[in-house]
GROMACS .gro file of C-alpha atoms in nm:
model
  259
    1MET     CA    1   0.000   0.000   0.000
    2LYS     CA    2   0.304   0.227   0.014
    3PHE     CA    3   0.255   0.295  -0.355
    4LEU     CA    4  -0.077   0.463  -0.272
    5SER     CA    5   0.078   0.705  -0.027
    6ILE     CA    6   0.071   1.070  -0.135
    7GLY     CA    7   0.419   1.106   0.010
    8ASP     CA    8   0.558   0.833  -0.212
    9GLY     CA    9   0.718   0.942  -0.538
   10ALA     CA   10   0.572   0.642  -0.717
   11TYR     CA   11   0.219   0.776  -0.660
   12LEU     CA   12   0.297   1.103  -0.836
   13ASN     CA   13   0.478   0.928  -1.119
   14TRP     CA   14   0.178   0.699  -1.174
   15LEU     CA   15  -0.052   0.999  -1.215
   16ARG     CA   16   0.197   1.170  -1.440
   17LEU     CA   17   0.183   0.869  -1.669
   18TYR     CA   18  -0.187   0.782  -1.646
   19ASP     CA   19  -0.464   0.991  -1.492
   20LEU     CA   20  -0.782   0.793  -1.432
   21ASP     CA   21  -0.969   1.118  -1.381
   22ASP     CA   22  -0.903   1.237  -1.735
   23LEU     CA   23  -0.817   0.957  -1.976
   24TRP     CA   24  -0.763   1.198  -2.266
   25VAL     CA   25  -0.479   1.388  -2.102
   26ILE     CA   26  -0.139   1.304  -2.243
   27THR     CA   27   0.153   1.208  -2.022
   28ASP     CA   28   0.261   1.504  -1.809
   29PHE     CA   29   0.602   1.456  -1.650
   30LYS     CA   30   0.594   1.808  -1.506
   31ARG     CA   31   0.279   1.749  -1.307
   32GLU     CA   32   0.301   1.844  -0.939
   33LEU     CA   33   0.143   1.671  -0.641
   34ASP     CA   34  -0.089   1.960  -0.560
   35SER     CA   35  -0.276   1.895  -0.887
   36CYS     CA   36  -0.350   1.534  -0.790
   37CYS     CA   37  -0.646   1.403  -0.596
   38ASN     CA   38  -0.634   1.162  -0.303
   39PRO     CA   39  -0.565   0.788  -0.351
   40LEU     CA   40  -0.918   0.680  -0.248
   41TYR     CA   41  -1.062   0.890  -0.528
   42TYR     CA   42  -0.852   0.722  -0.797
   43ILE     CA   43  -0.908   0.375  -0.654
   44SER     CA   44  -1.284   0.442  -0.660
   45LEU     CA   45  -1.260   0.542  -1.024
   46GLY     CA   46  -1.077   0.218  -1.097
   47GLY     CA   47  -1.330   0.001  -0.914
   48LEU     CA   48  -1.083  -0.164  -0.674
   49ALA     CA   49  -1.318  -0.235  -0.384
   50ASN     CA   50  -1.079  -0.432  -0.164
   51ILE     CA   51  -0.811  -0.167  -0.186
   52ALA     CA   52  -1.069   0.105  -0.117
   53SER     CA   53  -1.172  -0.076   0.201
   54ARG     CA   54  -0.814  -0.104   0.314
   55LEU     CA   55  -0.741   0.262   0.246
   56ILE     CA   56  -1.038   0.363   0.458
   57GLU     CA   57  -0.932   0.127   0.737
   58GLU     CA   58  -0.591   0.295   0.731
   59GLY     CA   59  -0.747   0.638   0.773
   60ALA     CA   60  -0.843   0.763   0.428
   61ASP     CA   61  -1.113   1.031   0.445
   62VAL     CA   62  -1.418   0.886   0.272
   63ASN     CA   63  -1.557   1.237   0.221
   64ALA     CA   64  -1.242   1.407   0.094
   65GLN     CA   65  -1.320   1.661  -0.177
   66GLY     CA   66  -1.143   1.697  -0.510
   67GLY     CA   67  -1.118   1.560  -0.860
   68GLY     CA   68  -1.342   1.603  -1.160
   69TYR     CA   69  -1.629   1.420  -0.991
   70GLY     CA   70  -1.592   1.599  -0.659
   71ASN     CA   71  -1.542   1.302  -0.429
   72ALA     CA   72  -1.487   0.926  -0.424
   73LEU     CA   73  -1.859   0.841  -0.408
   74GLN     CA   74  -1.945   1.042  -0.718
   75ALA     CA   75  -1.642   0.902  -0.897
   76ALA     CA   76  -1.759   0.547  -0.829
   77LEU     CA   77  -2.116   0.632  -0.932
   78ALA     CA   78  -2.004   0.796  -1.255
   79ARG     CA   79  -1.813   0.484  -1.356
   80GLY     CA   80  -2.080   0.240  -1.233
   81ARG     CA   81  -1.858   0.087  -0.964
   82ASN     CA   82  -2.136  -0.065  -0.754
   83LYS     CA   83  -1.910  -0.254  -0.513
   84ILE     CA   84  -1.713   0.061  -0.441
   85VAL     CA   85  -2.037   0.251  -0.384
   86ASP     CA   86  -2.144  -0.010  -0.127
   87VAL     CA   87  -1.809   0.018   0.051
   88LEU     CA   88  -1.815   0.398   0.060
   89LEU     CA   89  -2.173   0.414   0.184
   90SER     CA   90  -2.102   0.158   0.456
   91LYS     CA   91  -1.807   0.371   0.568
   92GLY     CA   92  -2.009   0.689   0.605
   93ALA     CA   93  -1.980   0.866   0.271
   94ASN     CA   94  -2.193   1.181   0.269
   95ILE     CA   95  -2.465   1.117   0.011
   96ASN     CA   96  -2.557   1.485  -0.007
   97ALA     CA   97  -2.205   1.619  -0.060
   98GLN     CA   98  -2.194   1.884  -0.333
   99GLY     CA   99  -1.935   1.937  -0.605
  100GLY     CA  100  -1.794   1.785  -0.920
  101VAL     CA  101  -1.926   1.765  -1.272
  102TYR     CA  102  -2.255   1.608  -1.161
  103GLY     CA  103  -2.303   1.821  -0.852
  104ASN     CA  104  -2.417   1.539  -0.627
  105ALA     CA  105  -2.434   1.161  -0.599
  106LEU     CA  106  -2.796   1.127  -0.712
  107GLN     CA  107  -2.731   1.317  -1.033
  108ALA     CA  108  -2.425   1.105  -1.106
  109ALA     CA  109  -2.618   0.782  -1.057
  110SER     CA  110  -2.917   0.910  -1.256
  111ASN     CA  111  -2.701   1.017  -1.547
  112GLY     CA  112  -2.539   0.674  -1.560
  113GLY     CA  113  -2.870   0.489  -1.551
  114HIS     CA  114  -2.783   0.304  -1.231
  115SER     CA  115  -3.138   0.246  -1.106
  116LYS     CA  116  -3.047   0.018  -0.815
  117ILE     CA  117  -2.802   0.273  -0.678
  118VAL     CA  118  -3.063   0.547  -0.720
  119ASP     CA  119  -3.299   0.337  -0.508
  120VAL     CA  120  -3.031   0.295  -0.241
  121LEU     CA  121  -2.952   0.667  -0.231
  122LEU     CA  122  -3.320   0.757  -0.204
  123SER     CA  123  -3.369   0.505   0.076
  124LYS     CA  124  -3.088   0.679   0.264
  125GLY     CA  125  -3.262   1.014   0.242
  126ILE     CA  126  -3.071   1.191  -0.033
  127ASN     CA  127  -3.218   1.522  -0.146
  128VAL     CA  128  -3.411   1.439  -0.463
  129ASN     CA  129  -3.421   1.804  -0.569
  130ALA     CA  130  -3.057   1.891  -0.501
  131GLN     CA  131  -2.933   2.152  -0.748
  132GLY     CA  132  -2.597   2.185  -0.919
  133GLY     CA  133  -2.377   2.005  -1.166
  134HIS     CA  134  -2.392   1.981  -1.544
  135PHE     CA  135  -2.757   1.879  -1.558
  136GLY     CA  136  -2.883   2.097  -1.273
  137ASN     CA  137  -3.064   1.811  -1.101
  138ALA     CA  138  -3.111   1.435  -1.109
  139LEU     CA  139  -3.436   1.443  -1.308
  140GLN     CA  140  -3.275   1.637  -1.590
  141ALA     CA  141  -2.982   1.394  -1.596
  142ALA     CA  142  -3.210   1.090  -1.615
  143SER     CA  143  -3.430   1.256  -1.877
  144TYR     CA  144  -3.131   1.338  -2.094
  145GLY     CA  145  -3.003   0.982  -2.074
  146GLY     CA  146  -3.341   0.827  -2.151
  147HIS     CA  147  -3.352   0.634  -1.825
  148ASN     CA  148  -3.729   0.583  -1.800
  149LYS     CA  149  -3.724   0.380  -1.481
  150ILE     CA  150  -3.518   0.637  -1.294
  151VAL     CA  151  -3.740   0.920  -1.419
  152ASP     CA  152  -4.044   0.734  -1.283
  153VAL     CA  153  -3.875   0.672  -0.948
  154LEU     CA  154  -3.765   1.033  -0.909
  155LEU     CA  155  -4.112   1.164  -0.995
  156SER     CA  156  -4.265   0.927  -0.740
  157LYS     CA  157  -4.041   1.090  -0.479
  158ASP     CA  158  -4.181   1.439  -0.542
  159THR     CA  159  -3.910   1.565  -0.771
  160ASN     CA  160  -3.983   1.915  -0.897
  161VAL     CA  161  -4.069   1.853  -1.262
  162ASN     CA  162  -4.022   2.221  -1.343
  163ALA     CA  163  -3.689   2.273  -1.168
  164GLN     CA  164  -3.466   2.511  -1.362
  165GLY     CA  165  -3.091   2.495  -1.415
  166GLY     CA  166  -2.826   2.289  -1.586
  167HIS     CA  167  -2.718   2.269  -1.948
  168PHE     CA  168  -3.068   2.205  -2.082
  169GLY     CA  169  -3.252   2.435  -1.845
  170ASN     CA  170  -3.514   2.179  -1.746
  171ALA     CA  171  -3.601   1.811  -1.772
  172LEU     CA  172  -3.839   1.852  -2.067
  173GLN     CA  173  -3.573   2.017  -2.281
  174ALA     CA  174  -3.324   1.747  -2.186
  175ALA     CA  175  -3.566   1.469  -2.283
  176SER     CA  176  -3.660   1.647  -2.605
  177ASN     CA  177  -3.295   1.689  -2.697
  178GLY     CA  178  -3.240   1.318  -2.647
  179GLY     CA  179  -3.543   1.212  -2.848
  180HIS     CA  180  -3.697   1.025  -2.557
  181ASN     CA  181  -4.067   1.025  -2.650
  182LYS     CA  182  -4.190   0.828  -2.350
  183ILE     CA  183  -4.015   1.055  -2.103
  184VAL     CA  184  -4.151   1.364  -2.278
  185ASP     CA  185  -4.500   1.212  -2.246
  186VAL     CA  186  -4.448   1.138  -1.877
  187LEU     CA  187  -4.314   1.484  -1.798
  188LEU     CA  188  -4.603   1.652  -1.976
  189SER     CA  189  -4.852   1.432  -1.792
  190GLU     CA  190  -4.686   1.539  -1.465
  191GLY     CA  191  -4.752   1.904  -1.546
  192THR     CA  192  -4.420   2.027  -1.676
  193ASN     CA  193  -4.428   2.370  -1.838
  194VAL     CA  194  -4.414   2.307  -2.212
  195ASN     CA  195  -4.290   2.662  -2.270
  196ALA     CA  196  -4.031   2.675  -1.993
  197GLN     CA  197  -3.740   2.896  -2.096
  198GLY     CA  198  -3.369   2.844  -2.038
  199GLY     CA  199  -3.089   2.611  -2.127
  200HIS     CA  200  -2.888   2.572  -2.444
  201PHE     CA  201  -3.186   2.561  -2.680
  202GLY     CA  202  -3.409   2.808  -2.498
  203ASN     CA  203  -3.702   2.566  -2.484
  204ALA     CA  204  -3.798   2.205  -2.550
  205LEU     CA  205  -3.951   2.270  -2.893
  206GLN     CA  206  -3.632   2.427  -3.022
  207ALA     CA  207  -3.430   2.130  -2.894
  208ALA     CA  208  -3.655   1.875  -3.064
  209SER     CA  209  -3.660   2.077  -3.387
  210TYR     CA  210  -3.283   2.106  -3.403
  211ARG     CA  211  -3.243   1.732  -3.343
  212GLY     CA  212  -3.510   1.639  -3.596
  213TYR     CA  213  -3.749   1.456  -3.366
  214ASN     CA  214  -4.074   1.505  -3.557
  215LYS     CA  215  -4.290   1.311  -3.314
  216ILE     CA  216  -4.175   1.517  -3.018
  217VAL     CA  217  -4.215   1.841  -3.215
  218ASN     CA  218  -4.577   1.752  -3.291
  219LEU     CA  219  -4.642   1.640  -2.935
  220LEU     CA  220  -4.509   1.965  -2.790
  221LEU     CA  221  -4.708   2.174  -3.039
  222ASN     CA  222  -5.023   1.981  -2.953
  223LYS     CA  223  -4.958   2.062  -2.586
  224GLY     CA  224  -4.940   2.433  -2.657
  225ALA     CA  225  -4.572   2.496  -2.721
  226ASP     CA  226  -4.514   2.848  -2.854
  227VAL     CA  227  -4.376   2.797  -3.206
  228ASN     CA  228  -4.244   3.154  -3.213
  229ALA     CA  229  -4.082   3.164  -2.870
  230GLN     CA  230  -3.751   3.349  -2.876
  231GLY     CA  231  -3.424   3.252  -2.711
  232GLY     CA  232  -3.163   2.983  -2.706
  233HIS     CA  233  -2.866   2.920  -2.929
  234TYR     CA  234  -3.067   2.936  -3.252
  235GLY     CA  235  -3.306   3.214  -3.159
  236ASN     CA  236  -3.630   3.033  -3.243
  237THR     CA  237  -3.769   2.698  -3.348
  238LEU     CA  238  -3.766   2.757  -3.723
  239GLN     CA  239  -3.402   2.860  -3.721
  240ALA     CA  240  -3.316   2.558  -3.508
  241ALA     CA  241  -3.480   2.322  -3.758
  242ILE     CA  242  -3.300   2.494  -4.047
  243ALA     CA  243  -2.966   2.470  -3.864
  244GLY     CA  244  -3.027   2.102  -3.804
  245GLY     CA  245  -3.110   2.040  -4.169
  246HIS     CA  246  -3.451   1.889  -4.100
  247ASN     CA  247  -3.650   1.986  -4.407
  248LYS     CA  248  -3.972   1.815  -4.307
  249ILE     CA  249  -3.992   2.009  -3.982
  250VAL     CA  250  -3.896   2.332  -4.163
  251GLU     CA  251  -4.181   2.276  -4.409
  252GLU     CA  252  -4.435   2.195  -4.135
  253LEU     CA  253  -4.360   2.475  -3.888
  254PRO     CA  254  -4.514   2.761  -4.096
  255SER     CA  255  -4.844   2.572  -4.101
  256LYS     CA  256  -4.824   2.577  -3.721
  257GLY     CA  257  -4.781   2.954  -3.721
  258ALA     CA  258  -4.403   2.987  -3.731
  259VAL     CA  259  -4.282   3.313  -3.879
   0.00000   0.00000   0.00000
């Protein structure tokens, strides 16, 4: 275990050669120790449950912050390391800790489609509406990934279907961007605002139009989506459809009132 000691030169050299936290980074022989995360974090990324247990027994802080995913628990969740997750939770990992690309553990698990882990986290009292991270909240992450079962579970736990934030602004825009018809249906049936503004595309209709999802476009229009709503990267729905090269949608939008 000496190799996994921050004070050991071999630890730094390992991370200079191969960084589990960012697999696209080339070898960096000038890297310094202060840019590295703690050993438990990297072991959690790698899925080495036995070594993780031993590190914790030897005093590793299970809730230490740092790394792209924020902490060891989120790192394990992001990579689908179920055994590591079990170890960390049994050793007192803070399920509501904030930070990292996904903001919190529930969002990380929801994004990865790990429904069993989502169930475990919810049973332990995790905040279902926690904000932060790339997707803003767990529901948006699950909606983007097309994880129907997780969406259903989160909604059954009183998730705010209209919560704002994250790259897509709201869950409906995330689902529309991903072309997930069933999730769009579910969200609309749960009372989501079809004209909610925000996010990269400005609204759900613009996202579906840019991606070319005709069925979702028609569904949103039938539910009262404003075809001339302004905002987002492409300005409006018609421009989004043109930018995406979806001629059929471009031809149909004027008949729906697009100008």
